[in-house]
CSV table of C-alpha atoms in Angstrom, one decimal:
chain,number,residue,atom,x,y,z
A,26,MET,CA,258.5,27.2,15.6
A,27,GLY,CA,258.5,30.5,13.7
A,28,ALA,CA,255.9,32.5,12.9
A,29,GLY,CA,254.0,31.1,9.8
A,30,ALA,CA,255.3,27.4,10.4
A,31,CYS,CA,253.0,24.8,8.9
A,32,VAL,CA,251.4,22.8,11.5
A,33,PRO,CA,249.6,19.7,9.8
A,34,ILE,CA,246.3,18.9,10.7
A,35,ILE,CA,245.3,15.0,11.6
A,36,LEU,CA,242.1,14.0,10.5
A,37,ASP,CA,241.4,11.1,13.0
A,38,PHE,CA,238.7,9.0,12.0
A,39,PRO,CA,238.7,5.0,11.5
A,40,GLY,CA,240.6,3.0,9.4
A,41,ALA,CA,242.8,6.3,8.7
A,42,ALA,CA,246.5,5.8,9.4
A,43,ASP,CA,248.2,7.7,11.9
A,44,PRO,CA,251.2,9.6,10.4
A,45,MET,CA,252.6,10.4,13.8
A,46,PRO,CA,252.8,8.6,17.0
A,47,ARG,CA,250.9,10.8,19.5
A,48,PRO,CA,250.7,10.8,23.2
A,49,ARG,CA,247.0,8.8,24.3
A,50,ILE,CA,245.0,11.0,26.5
A,51,ASP,CA,242.7,9.0,28.9
A,52,ARG,CA,239.3,10.7,27.7
A,53,SER,CA,237.0,7.5,29.6
A,54,HIS,CA,235.9,9.9,32.2
A,55,ARG,CA,234.9,12.8,30.1
A,56,SER,CA,232.5,10.5,27.5
A,57,LEU,CA,231.2,8.9,30.9
A,58,ARG,CA,230.2,12.3,32.1
A,59,ASN,CA,229.0,12.8,28.2
A,60,VAL,CA,226.8,9.8,28.5
A,61,ARG,CA,225.5,10.6,31.6
A,62,PHE,CA,224.4,14.0,30.8
A,63,CYS,CA,223.0,13.0,27.9
A,64,MET,CA,221.2,10.4,30.0
A,65,GLU,CA,219.9,12.6,32.3
A,66,VAL,CA,218.7,15.2,29.7
A,67,CYS,CA,216.6,12.2,28.2
A,68,ALA,CA,215.0,11.4,31.4
A,69,LEU,CA,214.1,15.0,31.9
A,70,GLN,CA,212.9,15.2,28.7
A,71,ASP,CA,210.5,12.1,29.4
A,72,THR,CA,209.4,13.1,32.5
A,73,LYS,CA,208.5,16.8,31.3
A,74,ARG,CA,206.7,14.7,28.6
A,75,GLU,CA,205.3,12.5,30.9
A,76,THR,CA,203.7,15.1,33.2
A,77,TRP,CA,202.7,17.3,30.2
A,78,THR,CA,200.7,14.2,29.3
A,79,TRP,CA,199.2,13.4,32.6
A,80,ARG,CA,198.4,16.7,33.0
A,81,ALA,CA,196.5,17.4,29.5
A,82,GLY,CA,194.9,13.9,30.2
A,83,MET,CA,193.5,15.2,33.6
A,84,ALA,CA,192.2,18.5,32.1
A,85,ALA,CA,190.6,16.4,29.1
A,86,TYR,CA,189.1,13.8,31.7
A,87,ARG,CA,187.6,17.2,33.7
A,88,LEU,CA,186.3,18.4,30.9
A,89,GLY,CA,184.8,15.4,29.6
A,90,ILE,CA,183.1,15.2,33.0
A,91,SER,CA,182.1,18.9,33.1
A,92,ALA,CA,180.1,18.2,29.9
A,93,PHE,CA,178.9,15.1,31.0
A,94,PHE,CA,177.1,16.7,33.8
A,95,GLY,CA,176.3,19.7,32.2
A,96,GLY,CA,174.9,17.9,29.1
A,97,GLY,CA,172.5,16.4,31.1
A,98,GLY,CA,174.4,13.4,32.7
A,99,LEU,CA,173.4,14.7,36.4
A,100,ARG,CA,169.6,13.9,35.7
A,101,TRP,CA,170.2,10.9,34.4
A,102,LEU,CA,172.2,10.1,37.4
A,103,ARG,CA,170.0,11.3,39.9
A,104,LYS,CA,167.1,9.1,38.2
A,105,LYS,CA,169.5,5.8,38.3
A,106,TYR,CA,170.9,6.8,41.7
A,107,ALA,CA,168.1,8.1,43.9
A,108,VAL,CA,169.3,6.0,46.9
A,109,GLY,CA,172.0,8.1,48.6
A,110,LEU,CA,172.2,11.5,46.4
A,111,ASP,CA,174.0,13.7,48.7
A,112,GLU,CA,176.5,11.6,49.6
A,113,ARG,CA,177.3,11.1,46.2
A,114,MET,CA,177.4,14.8,45.6
A,115,GLY,CA,179.8,15.0,48.3
A,116,ARG,CA,178.0,15.9,50.8
A,117,LEU,CA,178.9,13.7,54.1
A,118,GLU,CA,177.6,14.4,57.3
A,119,GLY,CA,178.4,12.7,60.6
A,120,VAL,CA,181.3,10.9,59.2
A,121,PRO,CA,184.3,10.2,61.5
A,122,GLU,CA,187.4,12.1,60.5
A,123,GLY,CA,190.8,11.2,60.6
A,124,GLY,CA,190.4,7.6,59.9
A,125,VAL,CA,191.1,4.9,56.9
A,126,TRP,CA,188.7,5.5,53.9
A,127,VAL,CA,188.0,2.0,52.0
A,128,HIS,CA,186.6,2.2,48.5
A,129,ALA,CA,184.6,-1.2,47.3
A,130,VAL,CA,182.2,0.0,44.0
A,131,SER,CA,179.9,-3.4,44.4
A,132,VAL,CA,179.7,-6.8,45.7
A,133,GLY,CA,182.8,-8.4,44.7
A,134,GLU,CA,184.9,-5.8,46.3
A,135,VAL,CA,183.3,-5.6,49.4
A,136,GLN,CA,183.9,-9.1,50.4
A,137,SER,CA,187.5,-8.3,50.0
A,138,ALA,CA,187.3,-5.0,52.1
A,139,SER,CA,185.8,-7.2,54.9
A,140,ALA,CA,188.8,-9.0,55.6
A,141,LEU,CA,191.2,-6.3,55.5
A,142,ILE,CA,188.9,-4.1,57.9
A,143,ARG,CA,188.3,-7.4,60.2
A,144,GLU,CA,192.2,-7.0,59.8
A,145,MET,CA,192.8,-3.6,60.5
A,146,LYS,CA,190.3,-3.6,63.4
A,147,GLY,CA,191.9,-7.1,65.4
A,148,ASP,CA,195.0,-4.8,65.5
A,149,GLY,CA,195.8,-2.5,68.2
A,150,ARG,CA,196.5,0.1,66.2
A,151,GLY,CA,194.2,-0.1,63.8
A,152,ALA,CA,191.4,-0.7,66.1
A,153,THR,CA,191.1,2.7,66.8
A,154,LEU,CA,191.3,4.2,64.0
A,155,PRO,CA,187.8,4.8,62.7
A,156,CYS,CA,186.8,3.0,59.1
A,157,LEU,CA,184.8,5.0,56.5
A,158,LEU,CA,183.5,2.2,53.8
A,159,SER,CA,182.1,3.7,50.3
A,160,THR,CA,180.5,1.7,47.7
A,161,VAL,CA,178.8,3.0,44.4
A,162,THR,CA,176.0,0.2,44.2
A,163,GLN,CA,173.1,-0.8,46.9
A,164,THR,CA,174.0,-4.5,46.3
A,165,GLY,CA,177.3,-3.5,47.6
A,166,ARG,CA,175.7,-1.3,50.4
A,167,GLU,CA,173.5,-4.2,51.5
A,168,MET,CA,176.6,-7.0,51.2
A,169,ALA,CA,178.9,-4.8,53.4
A,170,GLU,CA,175.9,-4.0,56.2
A,171,ARG,CA,175.6,-8.1,56.3
A,172,LEU,CA,179.5,-8.7,56.3
A,173,ILE,CA,180.9,-5.7,58.0
A,174,GLY,CA,178.0,-4.1,60.6
A,175,GLU,CA,179.1,-1.2,62.7
A,176,ALA,CA,182.9,-1.8,62.4
A,177,ALA,CA,182.6,1.0,59.9
A,178,ARG,CA,180.6,3.9,59.1
A,179,MET,CA,179.0,3.0,55.3
A,180,ILE,CA,178.4,5.6,52.9
A,181,TYR,CA,178.1,6.1,49.0
A,182,SER,CA,180.7,7.0,47.1
A,183,PRO,CA,181.0,10.5,45.7
A,184,TRP,CA,181.1,11.2,42.0
A,185,ASP,CA,184.5,11.6,40.5
A,186,THR,CA,184.3,15.8,40.0
A,187,PRO,CA,186.8,18.1,41.8
A,188,LYS,CA,183.5,19.8,43.3
A,189,TYR,CA,181.9,16.6,44.8
A,190,VAL,CA,185.4,14.9,45.5
A,191,ARG,CA,187.1,17.7,47.2
A,192,SER,CA,183.9,18.1,49.7
A,193,ALA,CA,183.7,14.7,50.7
A,194,LEU,CA,187.6,14.8,51.5
A,195,ASP,CA,187.2,18.1,53.7
A,196,ALA,CA,184.3,16.2,55.7
A,197,ALA,CA,186.2,12.9,56.4
A,198,ARG,CA,190.1,14.0,56.2
A,199,PRO,CA,190.9,10.6,56.0
A,200,ARG,CA,194.5,9.3,56.9
A,201,ALA,CA,194.9,7.0,54.6
A,202,TYR,CA,192.7,5.8,51.1
A,203,VAL,CA,192.6,2.3,50.5
A,204,ALA,CA,191.0,1.7,46.8
A,205,MET,CA,189.9,-2.0,46.2
A,206,GLU,CA,190.9,-4.4,43.3
A,207,THR,CA,190.1,-2.3,39.9
A,208,GLU,CA,189.0,1.1,41.5
A,209,ARG,CA,191.0,4.1,40.0
A,210,TRP,CA,189.0,7.2,40.1
A,211,PRO,CA,191.4,10.0,38.5
A,212,GLN,CA,190.0,13.0,40.1
A,213,MET,CA,190.3,11.4,43.7
A,214,LEU,CA,193.6,10.0,43.0
A,215,SER,CA,194.7,13.7,42.2
A,216,GLU,CA,193.5,15.1,45.2
A,217,LEU,CA,194.6,13.2,47.4
A,218,LYS,CA,198.1,13.2,46.5
A,219,ALA,CA,197.9,17.5,46.1
A,220,ARG,CA,196.7,16.9,49.8
A,221,GLY,CA,199.5,14.4,50.8
A,222,ILE,CA,197.4,11.3,51.5
A,223,PRO,CA,198.3,8.3,51.0
A,224,ALA,CA,196.6,6.2,48.6
A,225,PHE,CA,196.8,2.6,48.4
A,226,LEU,CA,195.6,-0.2,45.4
A,227,ALA,CA,194.8,-3.3,47.6
A,228,ASN,CA,194.1,-7.0,46.2
A,229,GLY,CA,194.3,-4.9,42.8
A,230,ARG,CA,193.7,-6.9,40.1
A,231,LEU,CA,194.7,-5.7,35.9
A,232,SER,CA,192.8,-8.7,33.4
A,233,GLU,CA,194.1,-9.3,30.4
A,234,LYS,CA,191.3,-7.4,28.4
A,235,SER,CA,191.6,-4.5,31.0
A,236,PHE,CA,195.6,-4.5,30.6
A,237,GLY,CA,194.7,-3.9,26.6
A,238,LYS,CA,192.2,-1.1,27.2
A,239,LEU,CA,194.6,0.8,29.8
A,240,ARG,CA,197.9,0.1,27.4
A,241,LYS,CA,196.4,2.4,24.5
A,242,GLN,CA,196.4,5.0,27.3
A,243,ALA,CA,199.2,4.2,28.8
A,244,PRO,CA,201.1,7.4,30.1
A,245,PHE,CA,197.6,8.8,31.4
A,246,TRP,CA,197.1,5.9,33.2
A,247,ARG,CA,200.9,6.3,34.6
A,248,GLY,CA,200.0,9.3,35.7
A,249,VAL,CA,197.0,7.9,37.5
A,250,LEU,CA,198.8,4.9,39.1
A,251,SER,CA,201.6,6.9,40.0
A,252,CYS,CA,199.1,8.6,42.5
A,253,PHE,CA,199.3,5.4,44.7
A,254,GLU,CA,202.2,5.0,47.4
A,255,ARG,CA,201.7,1.0,47.0
A,256,LEU,CA,199.9,-1.5,44.5
A,257,LEU,CA,199.0,-4.5,46.5
A,258,VAL,CA,198.3,-7.3,44.1
A,259,ARG,CA,196.9,-10.5,44.1
A,260,PHE,CA,198.9,-12.4,42.0
A,261,ASP,CA,202.3,-12.3,39.5
A,262,GLU,CA,200.1,-12.1,36.5
A,263,ASP,CA,198.7,-8.7,37.9
A,264,ARG,CA,201.9,-7.5,38.9
A,265,GLU,CA,203.4,-8.0,35.4
A,266,HIS,CA,200.6,-6.1,33.9
A,267,PHE,CA,201.0,-3.0,36.0
A,268,LEU,CA,204.7,-3.5,35.5
A,269,ALA,CA,204.1,-3.2,31.6
A,270,LEU,CA,202.0,0.0,31.9
A,271,GLY,CA,205.3,1.6,33.6
A,272,VAL,CA,204.6,1.6,37.3
A,273,PRO,CA,208.2,0.7,39.3
A,274,ALA,CA,208.8,-2.5,40.7
A,275,GLU,CA,209.6,-1.1,44.2
A,276,ARG,CA,205.8,0.3,44.2
A,277,ILE,CA,204.3,-3.2,43.2
A,278,VAL,CA,203.8,-5.4,46.1
A,279,VAL,CA,202.1,-9.7,45.8
A,280,THR,CA,200.0,-9.9,48.6
A,281,GLY,CA,197.5,-13.0,47.6
A,282,ASP,CA,193.7,-12.7,47.3
A,283,CYS,CA,191.9,-11.2,50.1
A,284,LYS,CA,188.8,-12.9,49.0
A,285,VAL,CA,190.3,-16.3,50.4
A,286,ASP,CA,190.5,-14.6,54.2
A,287,ALA,CA,186.7,-13.3,53.5
A,288,LEU,CA,185.6,-16.2,52.4
A,289,LYS,CA,187.6,-18.8,55.3
A,290,ALA,CA,185.7,-16.4,58.1
A,291,ARG,CA,182.1,-16.7,56.5
A,292,LYS,CA,182.5,-20.6,55.9
A,293,GLU,CA,182.6,-20.8,59.4
A,294,GLU,CA,179.5,-19.2,59.3
A,295,ALA,CA,177.7,-20.9,56.4
A,296,ASP,CA,174.6,-22.9,57.6
A,297,PRO,CA,173.7,-25.5,54.7
A,298,SER,CA,170.6,-26.7,56.3
A,299,ARG,CA,169.0,-23.1,56.0
A,300,TRP,CA,168.3,-23.9,52.7
A,301,GLY,CA,167.9,-27.9,53.1
A,302,HIS,CA,164.1,-27.5,52.5
A,303,LEU,CA,164.9,-27.0,48.8
A,304,ARG,CA,165.4,-30.6,48.3
A,305,ARG,CA,162.8,-32.9,47.2
A,306,GLY,CA,163.6,-35.8,49.1
A,307,ASP,CA,167.6,-37.4,48.0
A,308,ALA,CA,167.6,-36.1,44.6
A,309,PRO,CA,170.0,-33.6,43.6
A,310,LEU,CA,170.0,-29.7,43.8
A,311,PHE,CA,172.4,-27.6,41.9
A,312,VAL,CA,173.4,-24.0,42.1
A,313,ALA,CA,174.3,-21.5,39.4
A,314,GLY,CA,176.0,-18.4,40.7
A,315,SER,CA,175.7,-14.9,39.1
A,316,THR,CA,174.8,-15.8,36.4
A,317,HIS,CA,174.7,-12.9,33.7
A,318,ARG,CA,172.5,-12.3,30.4
A,319,GLY,CA,172.7,-15.1,27.6
A,320,GLU,CA,173.8,-17.5,30.4
A,321,ASP,CA,170.8,-18.7,32.2
A,322,GLU,CA,169.2,-20.1,29.0
A,323,ILE,CA,172.2,-22.7,29.1
A,324,VAL,CA,172.1,-23.4,32.4
A,325,ILE,CA,168.0,-24.2,32.3
A,326,ALA,CA,168.9,-26.4,29.2
A,327,ALA,CA,171.5,-28.7,30.7
A,328,PHE,CA,169.4,-28.7,34.0
A,329,ARG,CA,166.9,-30.3,31.5
A,330,GLU,CA,168.9,-32.9,30.3
A,331,LEU,CA,169.8,-33.9,33.5
A,332,ARG,CA,166.1,-34.0,34.8
A,333,SER,CA,166.0,-37.3,32.2
A,334,ARG,CA,168.0,-39.4,34.4
A,335,HIS,CA,167.2,-37.6,37.9
A,336,PRO,CA,163.8,-36.5,37.9
A,337,GLY,CA,163.3,-35.1,41.1
A,338,ALA,CA,166.7,-32.8,40.7
A,339,ARG,CA,166.0,-28.7,41.7
A,340,LEU,CA,168.0,-26.3,40.2
A,341,VAL,CA,168.3,-22.6,41.8
A,342,ILE,CA,169.7,-19.7,39.9
A,343,VAL,CA,171.2,-16.9,41.7
A,344,PRO,CA,171.3,-13.8,39.0
A,345,ARG,CA,174.6,-11.3,39.4
A,346,HIS,CA,171.7,-8.6,39.1
A,347,PRO,CA,169.1,-9.8,41.2
A,348,GLU,CA,166.7,-6.9,39.0
A,349,ARG,CA,167.1,-9.4,36.6
A,350,ALA,CA,164.9,-12.6,38.3
A,351,LEU,CA,161.7,-12.1,36.7
A,352,PHE,CA,163.6,-12.6,32.9
A,353,VAL,CA,165.6,-15.5,34.3
A,354,VAL,CA,162.3,-16.9,35.2
A,355,ALA,CA,161.0,-16.5,31.9
A,356,ALA,CA,163.8,-18.2,30.3
A,357,ALA,CA,162.3,-21.4,31.5
A,358,LEU,CA,158.8,-20.9,29.8
A,359,PRO,CA,160.2,-22.9,26.6
A,360,TYR,CA,160.0,-26.0,28.9
A,361,PRO,CA,156.3,-26.4,30.2
A,362,GLU,CA,157.7,-29.7,32.3
A,363,LEU,CA,159.8,-26.8,34.5
A,364,GLN,CA,157.8,-25.1,37.2
A,365,ALA,CA,159.4,-22.0,37.5
A,366,ASP,CA,159.7,-19.2,39.9
A,367,LEU,CA,161.2,-16.5,42.6
A,368,LEU,CA,163.1,-17.9,45.5
A,369,SER,CA,160.9,-15.5,47.5
A,370,ARG,CA,157.5,-16.9,46.9
A,371,LEU,CA,158.2,-20.7,45.9
A,372,PRO,CA,155.2,-22.8,45.7
A,373,GLU,CA,154.7,-25.9,47.0
A,374,ASP,CA,155.6,-28.2,43.5
A,375,TRP,CA,158.6,-26.5,41.5
A,376,ASP,CA,162.1,-27.3,39.8
A,377,VAL,CA,163.4,-23.7,39.2
A,378,ALA,CA,163.8,-21.3,41.8
A,379,VAL,CA,165.7,-17.9,41.3
A,380,ALA,CA,167.0,-15.7,43.7
A,381,ASP,CA,165.5,-12.5,44.1
A,382,ARG,CA,167.6,-10.6,46.4
A,383,ILE,CA,171.1,-10.2,46.7
A,384,GLY,CA,172.9,-12.6,49.9
A,385,PRO,CA,172.5,-15.8,49.9
A,386,LEU,CA,174.4,-17.5,47.1
A,387,PHE,CA,177.1,-18.7,49.7
A,388,ASP,CA,174.9,-20.8,52.0
A,389,LEU,CA,173.2,-22.1,49.0
A,390,TYR,CA,176.3,-23.4,47.2
A,391,SER,CA,177.0,-24.9,50.9
A,392,ALA,CA,173.7,-26.6,50.3
A,393,ALA,CA,174.4,-27.9,46.8
A,394,ASP,CA,175.5,-31.0,45.2
A,395,ALA,CA,177.5,-29.3,42.1
A,396,ALA,CA,177.5,-25.6,41.2
A,397,PHE,CA,178.1,-23.4,38.4
A,398,VAL,CA,179.9,-20.2,38.5
A,399,GLY,CA,178.2,-17.4,36.2
A,400,GLY,CA,179.9,-14.7,33.9
A,401,SER,CA,182.0,-17.4,32.0
A,402,LEU,CA,180.2,-18.3,29.2
A,403,VAL,CA,179.8,-15.1,28.1
A,404,GLN,CA,182.6,-12.4,27.9
A,405,LYS,CA,182.2,-10.8,31.2
A,406,GLY,CA,185.5,-12.4,32.9
A,407,GLY,CA,183.7,-14.6,35.2
A,408,GLN,CA,182.6,-14.5,38.6
A,409,ASN,CA,184.4,-15.6,41.9
A,410,PRO,CA,185.2,-19.6,41.9
A,411,LEU,CA,186.8,-20.0,45.2
A,412,GLU,CA,183.2,-19.9,46.6
A,413,PRO,CA,182.3,-23.3,46.1
A,414,ALA,CA,185.5,-24.8,45.9
A,415,LEU,CA,186.1,-23.6,49.5
A,416,LEU,CA,182.9,-25.6,50.5
A,417,GLY,CA,184.3,-28.6,48.5
A,418,ILE,CA,181.2,-28.1,46.0
A,419,PRO,CA,182.2,-29.4,42.8
A,420,ALA,CA,181.7,-26.2,40.4
A,421,ALA,CA,182.1,-25.9,36.5
A,422,HIS,CA,182.8,-22.6,34.6
A,423,GLY,CA,183.2,-21.5,31.5
A,424,PRO,CA,186.0,-20.4,29.3
A,425,ASP,CA,186.2,-16.7,30.1
A,426,MET,CA,187.9,-16.3,33.7
A,427,ALA,CA,189.9,-13.7,33.0
A,428,ASP,CA,189.0,-11.4,35.9
A,429,PHE,CA,190.5,-14.9,37.8
A,430,PRO,CA,193.6,-16.3,36.5
A,431,ASP,CA,194.2,-18.5,38.8
A,432,THR,CA,190.8,-20.3,38.1
A,433,ALA,CA,193.8,-22.2,35.5
A,434,ARG,CA,195.6,-23.6,38.8
A,435,MET,CA,192.3,-24.9,40.2
A,436,ASP,CA,191.5,-26.4,36.8
A,437,ARG,CA,195.0,-28.2,36.6
A,438,MET,CA,194.6,-29.2,40.5
A,439,GLY,CA,191.3,-30.8,40.1
A,440,ALA,CA,189.3,-27.8,42.4
A,441,ALA,CA,187.4,-26.7,39.7
A,442,LYS,CA,185.9,-27.8,35.9
A,443,ARG,CA,186.1,-25.8,32.5
A,444,VAL,CA,183.1,-26.5,30.5
A,445,GLY,CA,182.1,-24.6,26.9
A,446,ASN,CA,178.4,-25.7,26.3
A,447,CYS,CA,175.3,-26.9,27.8
A,448,ARG,CA,176.2,-30.4,27.2
A,449,GLU,CA,179.3,-29.8,28.9
A,450,LEU,CA,178.0,-28.9,31.6
A,451,ALA,CA,175.2,-31.4,32.0
A,452,ASP,CA,178.3,-33.9,31.9
A,453,ALA,CA,180.3,-31.8,34.7
A,454,TRP,CA,177.5,-31.8,36.4
A,455,GLU,CA,176.5,-35.6,36.4
A,456,ARG,CA,180.1,-36.8,36.9
A,457,ALA,CA,179.6,-34.5,40.1
A,458,LEU,CA,177.1,-36.4,42.0
A,459,ALA,CA,179.3,-39.9,41.7
A,460,PRO,CA,180.7,-39.8,45.3
A,461,SER,CA,183.9,-41.1,44.8
A,462,GLU,CA,184.5,-37.5,42.3
A,463,ARG,CA,182.5,-35.6,45.4
A,464,GLU,CA,185.1,-36.7,47.5
A,465,ARG,CA,188.2,-36.2,45.0
A,466,VAL,CA,186.7,-32.8,44.7
A,467,ARG,CA,187.2,-32.3,48.6
A,468,GLY,CA,190.4,-33.5,48.7
A,469,ALA,CA,191.7,-30.9,45.5
A,470,CYS,CA,189.9,-28.1,47.0
A,471,ARG,CA,191.8,-28.6,50.7
A,472,ASP,CA,195.2,-29.2,48.9
A,473,TYR,CA,194.2,-25.7,46.8
A,474,PHE,CA,193.2,-23.1,49.8
A,475,ASP,CA,196.4,-24.7,52.0
A,476,THR,CA,198.7,-23.0,49.7
A,477,LEU,CA,196.9,-19.7,49.9
A,478,GLY,CA,195.7,-16.9,53.2
A,479,GLY,CA,197.3,-14.5,54.9
A,480,ALA,CA,196.6,-11.7,51.9
A,481,ALA,CA,194.5,-9.1,54.0
A,482,GLY,CA,196.9,-9.4,57.5
A,483,ARG,CA,200.0,-8.4,54.7
A,484,THR,CA,198.0,-6.0,52.9
A,485,TRP,CA,196.9,-4.0,56.2
A,486,GLU,CA,201.3,-4.2,57.2
A,487,VAL,CA,201.9,-2.2,54.4
A,488,ILE,CA,199.1,0.1,54.8
A,489,ARG,CA,199.7,0.4,58.6
A,490,SER,CA,203.3,1.2,57.9
A,491,TYR,CA,202.1,4.8,56.5
A,492,LEU,CA,199.9,6.1,59.6
A,493,ASN,CA,202.5,6.6,61.9
């Protein structure tokens, strides 16, 4: 064409007729590249946003911790946790270096940790590694000394401030850090990641209630959970909750419940005869374990109702926190026909005993005719239903067992019984006294536990693979 020739401009949009045929140009590879590019940009932006949110969250967390400690919080903590104060402030002396640090906050987590440490010490490679076990509560420390003994060096966990955490890690220099169940301390995990020390969540659990709280701050908690190399969780329900928070599926492993392995080991040591003297002849003995405030009155009222049919029956209440023992004794005062006192100072004639120290619950369950598992008639998520079930003891529990989701399967199999009030608890205990019911419950408990076990071994296998 000559200069100034007219070249038609064709507008190509959906529905427009093409006035003249044009060669088809395959631009699929170019479109694909554009899509990929856009996806990479979006992913980068999301990553930057997540990183910024995580850093901002950590900055706010550290600021809040500093404000708490600087505003009188340290004085309050010193009064509340006078025992082990130096260790809580990160001043660890004489601790073994280069081992595995296991952190368990209190009694329940210590039980899970005992199975893992037993597995570790029974393994050729793990037996030579030092083990450091930290707890928060004094009752947890006492339980650890009973269950674990010299297999681990016991300390109190440092408070989660940069100064205390760094001081503790400088002293221990662990090769790996294992947090049990629900322990997710941001500063500790952040410092471990910065130092390249692998951290693991073992026997991890996340109830519906806790999941709802964490989901409100999901970007921050995603950053905290990203500090774990692996999240080794109990059940599929726990896995689904962590997935919903944004944890990649390949970093979550369902191992089962380590508490089962711990309880199986303790079953061999259980001694029902130790508490045989608590019985009054052939009359039944009931045990209410790990009760919380608001449940003791319900349990005592249910027991009183049974006494009309079983005059010689006795009740032992083991509060979740032993320091509440005298308050639990006082809960029986409205019933003058019931003589209540502390288990440590029982008179010759009594009806209700209240345990005032940590430790005897498992043996007490083994001596019982029927039991109740506390923390479940009030909004506490329930306590461990596996203890009486492993011993084949008929056990009732309330409706709130959110921390133990597999309880629903135990109920369906007949290994546990859900109740909602005083009358239902009394009825459940009454039925449990029938020989045929006791035999049925024993069979259901055996069937249930046949499907479980080996969680501690599977957990240790994953951790050990990072210790080369």
